[in-house]
PDB file of C-alpha atoms in Angstrom:
ATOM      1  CA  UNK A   1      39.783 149.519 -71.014  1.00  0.00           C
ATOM      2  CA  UNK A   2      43.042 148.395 -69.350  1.00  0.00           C
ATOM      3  CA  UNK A   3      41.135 148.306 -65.836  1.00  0.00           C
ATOM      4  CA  UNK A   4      38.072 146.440 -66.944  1.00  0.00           C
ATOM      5  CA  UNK A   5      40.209 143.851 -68.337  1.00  0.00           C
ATOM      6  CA  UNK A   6      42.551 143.061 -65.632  1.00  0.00           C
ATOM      7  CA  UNK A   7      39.454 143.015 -63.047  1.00  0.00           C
ATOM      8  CA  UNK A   8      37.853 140.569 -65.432  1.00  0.00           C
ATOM      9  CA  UNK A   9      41.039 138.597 -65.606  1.00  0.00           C
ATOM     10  CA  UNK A  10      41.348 138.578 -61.781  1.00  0.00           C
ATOM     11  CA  UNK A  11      37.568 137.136 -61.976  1.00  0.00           C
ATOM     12  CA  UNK A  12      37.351 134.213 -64.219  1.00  0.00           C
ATOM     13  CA  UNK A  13      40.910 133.213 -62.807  1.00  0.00           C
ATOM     14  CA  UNK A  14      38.882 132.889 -59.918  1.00  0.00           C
ATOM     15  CA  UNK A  15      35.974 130.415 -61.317  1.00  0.00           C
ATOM     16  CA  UNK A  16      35.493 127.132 -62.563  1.00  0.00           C
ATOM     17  CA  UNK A  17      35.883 126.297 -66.109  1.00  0.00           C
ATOM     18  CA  UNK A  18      32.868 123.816 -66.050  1.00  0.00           C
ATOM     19  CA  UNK A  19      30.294 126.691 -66.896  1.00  0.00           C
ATOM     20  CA  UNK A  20      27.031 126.707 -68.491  1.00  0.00           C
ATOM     21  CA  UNK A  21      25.564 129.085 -71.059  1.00  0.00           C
ATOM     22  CA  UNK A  22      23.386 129.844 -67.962  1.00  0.00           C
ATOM     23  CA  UNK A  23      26.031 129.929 -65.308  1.00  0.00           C
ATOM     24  CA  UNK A  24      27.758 132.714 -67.427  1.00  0.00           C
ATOM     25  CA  UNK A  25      24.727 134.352 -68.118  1.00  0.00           C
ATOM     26  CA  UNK A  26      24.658 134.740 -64.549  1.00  0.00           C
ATOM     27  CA  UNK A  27      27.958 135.556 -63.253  1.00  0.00           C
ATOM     28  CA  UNK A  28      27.815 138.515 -65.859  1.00  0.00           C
ATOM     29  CA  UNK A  29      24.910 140.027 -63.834  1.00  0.00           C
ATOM     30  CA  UNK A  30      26.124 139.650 -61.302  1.00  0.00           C
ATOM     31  CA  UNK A  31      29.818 141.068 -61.665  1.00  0.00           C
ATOM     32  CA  UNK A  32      27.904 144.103 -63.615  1.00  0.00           C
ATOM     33  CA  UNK A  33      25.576 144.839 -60.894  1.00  0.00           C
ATOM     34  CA  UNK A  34      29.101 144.736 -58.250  1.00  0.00           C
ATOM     35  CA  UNK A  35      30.793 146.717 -60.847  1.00  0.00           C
ATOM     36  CA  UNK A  36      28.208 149.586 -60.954  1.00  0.00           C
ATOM     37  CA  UNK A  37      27.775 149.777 -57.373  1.00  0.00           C
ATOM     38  CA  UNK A  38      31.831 149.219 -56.532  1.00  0.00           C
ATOM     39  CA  UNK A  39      33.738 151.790 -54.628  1.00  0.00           C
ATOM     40  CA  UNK A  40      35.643 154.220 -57.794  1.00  0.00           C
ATOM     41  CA  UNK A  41      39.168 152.891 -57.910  1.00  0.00           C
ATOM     42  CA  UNK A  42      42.009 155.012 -57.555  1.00  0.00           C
ATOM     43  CA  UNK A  43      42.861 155.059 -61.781  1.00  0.00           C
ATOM     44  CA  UNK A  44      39.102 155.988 -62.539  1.00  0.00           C
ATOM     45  CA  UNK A  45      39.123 158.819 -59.981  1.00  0.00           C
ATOM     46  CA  UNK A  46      42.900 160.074 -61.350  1.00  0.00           C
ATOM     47  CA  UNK A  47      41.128 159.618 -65.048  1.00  0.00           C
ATOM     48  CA  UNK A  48      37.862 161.974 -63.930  1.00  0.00           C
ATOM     49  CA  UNK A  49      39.970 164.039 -61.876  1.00  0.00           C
ATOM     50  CA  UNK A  50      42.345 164.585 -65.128  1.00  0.00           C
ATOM     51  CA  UNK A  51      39.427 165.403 -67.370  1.00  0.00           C
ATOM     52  CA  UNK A  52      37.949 168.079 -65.011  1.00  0.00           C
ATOM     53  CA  UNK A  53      41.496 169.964 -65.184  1.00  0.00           C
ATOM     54  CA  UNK A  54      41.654 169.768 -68.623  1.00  0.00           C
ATOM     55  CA  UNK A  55      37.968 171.464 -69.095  1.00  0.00           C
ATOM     56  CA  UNK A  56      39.058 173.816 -66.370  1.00  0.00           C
ATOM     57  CA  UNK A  57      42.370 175.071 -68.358  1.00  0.00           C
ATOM     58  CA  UNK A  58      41.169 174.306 -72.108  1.00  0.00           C
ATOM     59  CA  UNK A  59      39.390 177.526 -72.659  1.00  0.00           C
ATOM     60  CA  UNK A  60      42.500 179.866 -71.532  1.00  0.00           C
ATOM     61  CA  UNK A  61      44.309 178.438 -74.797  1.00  0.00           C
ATOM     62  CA  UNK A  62      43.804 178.894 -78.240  1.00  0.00           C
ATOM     63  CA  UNK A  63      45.954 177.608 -80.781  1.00  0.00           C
ATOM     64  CA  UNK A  64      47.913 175.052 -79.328  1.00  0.00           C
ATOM     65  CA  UNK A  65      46.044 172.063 -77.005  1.00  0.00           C
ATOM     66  CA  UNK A  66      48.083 171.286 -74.013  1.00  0.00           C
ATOM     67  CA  UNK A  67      46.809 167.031 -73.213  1.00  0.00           C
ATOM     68  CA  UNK A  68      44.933 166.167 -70.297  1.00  0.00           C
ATOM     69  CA  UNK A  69      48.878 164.882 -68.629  1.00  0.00           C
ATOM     70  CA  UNK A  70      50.421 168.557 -69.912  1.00  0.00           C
ATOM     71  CA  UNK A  71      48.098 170.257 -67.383  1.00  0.00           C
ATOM     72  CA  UNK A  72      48.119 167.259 -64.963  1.00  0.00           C
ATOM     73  CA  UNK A  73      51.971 167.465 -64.535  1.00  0.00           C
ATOM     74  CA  UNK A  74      52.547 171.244 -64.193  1.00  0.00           C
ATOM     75  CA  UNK A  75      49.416 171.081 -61.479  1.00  0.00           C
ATOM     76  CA  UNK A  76      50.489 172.116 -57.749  1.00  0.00           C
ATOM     77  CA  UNK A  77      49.949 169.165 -55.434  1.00  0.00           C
ATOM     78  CA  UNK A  78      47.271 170.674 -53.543  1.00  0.00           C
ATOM     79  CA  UNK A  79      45.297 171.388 -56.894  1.00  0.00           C
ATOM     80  CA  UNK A  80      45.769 167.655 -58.212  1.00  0.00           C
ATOM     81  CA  UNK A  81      44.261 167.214 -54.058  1.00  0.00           C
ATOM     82  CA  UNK A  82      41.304 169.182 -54.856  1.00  0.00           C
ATOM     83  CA  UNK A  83      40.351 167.959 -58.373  1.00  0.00           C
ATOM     84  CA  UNK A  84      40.700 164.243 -56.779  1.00  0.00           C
ATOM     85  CA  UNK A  85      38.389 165.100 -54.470  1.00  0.00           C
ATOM     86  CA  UNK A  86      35.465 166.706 -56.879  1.00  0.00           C
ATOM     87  CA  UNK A  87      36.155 163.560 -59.029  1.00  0.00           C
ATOM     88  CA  UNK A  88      35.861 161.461 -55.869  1.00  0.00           C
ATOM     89  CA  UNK A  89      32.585 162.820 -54.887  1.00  0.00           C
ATOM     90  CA  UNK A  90      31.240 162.855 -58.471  1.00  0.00           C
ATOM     91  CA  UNK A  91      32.345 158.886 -59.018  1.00  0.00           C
ATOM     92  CA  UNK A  92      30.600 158.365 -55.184  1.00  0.00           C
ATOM     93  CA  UNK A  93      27.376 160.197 -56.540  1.00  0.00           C
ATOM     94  CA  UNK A  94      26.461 158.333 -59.868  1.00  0.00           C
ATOM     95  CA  UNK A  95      27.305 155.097 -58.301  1.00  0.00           C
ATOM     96  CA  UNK A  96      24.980 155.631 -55.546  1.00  0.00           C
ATOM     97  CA  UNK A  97      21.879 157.375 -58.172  1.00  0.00           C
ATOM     98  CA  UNK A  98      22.385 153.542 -59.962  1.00  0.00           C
ATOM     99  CA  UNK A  99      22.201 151.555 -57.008  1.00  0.00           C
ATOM    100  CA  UNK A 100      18.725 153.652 -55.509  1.00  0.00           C
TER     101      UNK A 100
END
């Protein structure tokens, strides 16, 4: 939640304080609706791109769990590369099916 708080931050740093019930009403739309349709950010690709390792490498282990960083940091540079991408694309894809 770290990254949704700081961009909100960022935001109402940016506005006026004299809002209405309305006004906010508003500006929530309307930052949702920017949200949804944003770019993915770095951190939420990294996060996606994490996960997909993880499933990837989970089922080769049994009793002990590596975590989602375990598997991240012993990763080859070119297969972090290639996860980042397939997270990339997937992030590009569902923001694209909620802005059609």
């Amino acid at each position: 939640m770290s990254i949704l708080l700081d961009e909100a931050s960022a935001y109402e740093r940016g506005m006026d304080d004299d809002l209405t019930f309305q006004t906010v009403r508003e500006l929530a739309g309307t930052a949702y609706m920017a949200g949804r349709t944003a770019p993915p950010t770095a951190v939420e690709i990294e996060a996606v791109a994490r996960k997909l390792l993880w499933w990837d490498m989970a089922p080769a282990w049994e009793d002990v769990m590596p975590s989602e960083d375990c598997f991240w940091t012993l990763a080859e540079p070119e297969m972090r590369a290639n996860y980042l991408r397939d997270a990339r694309e997937m992030l590009e894809i569902a923001r694209k099916a909620v802005s059609e």
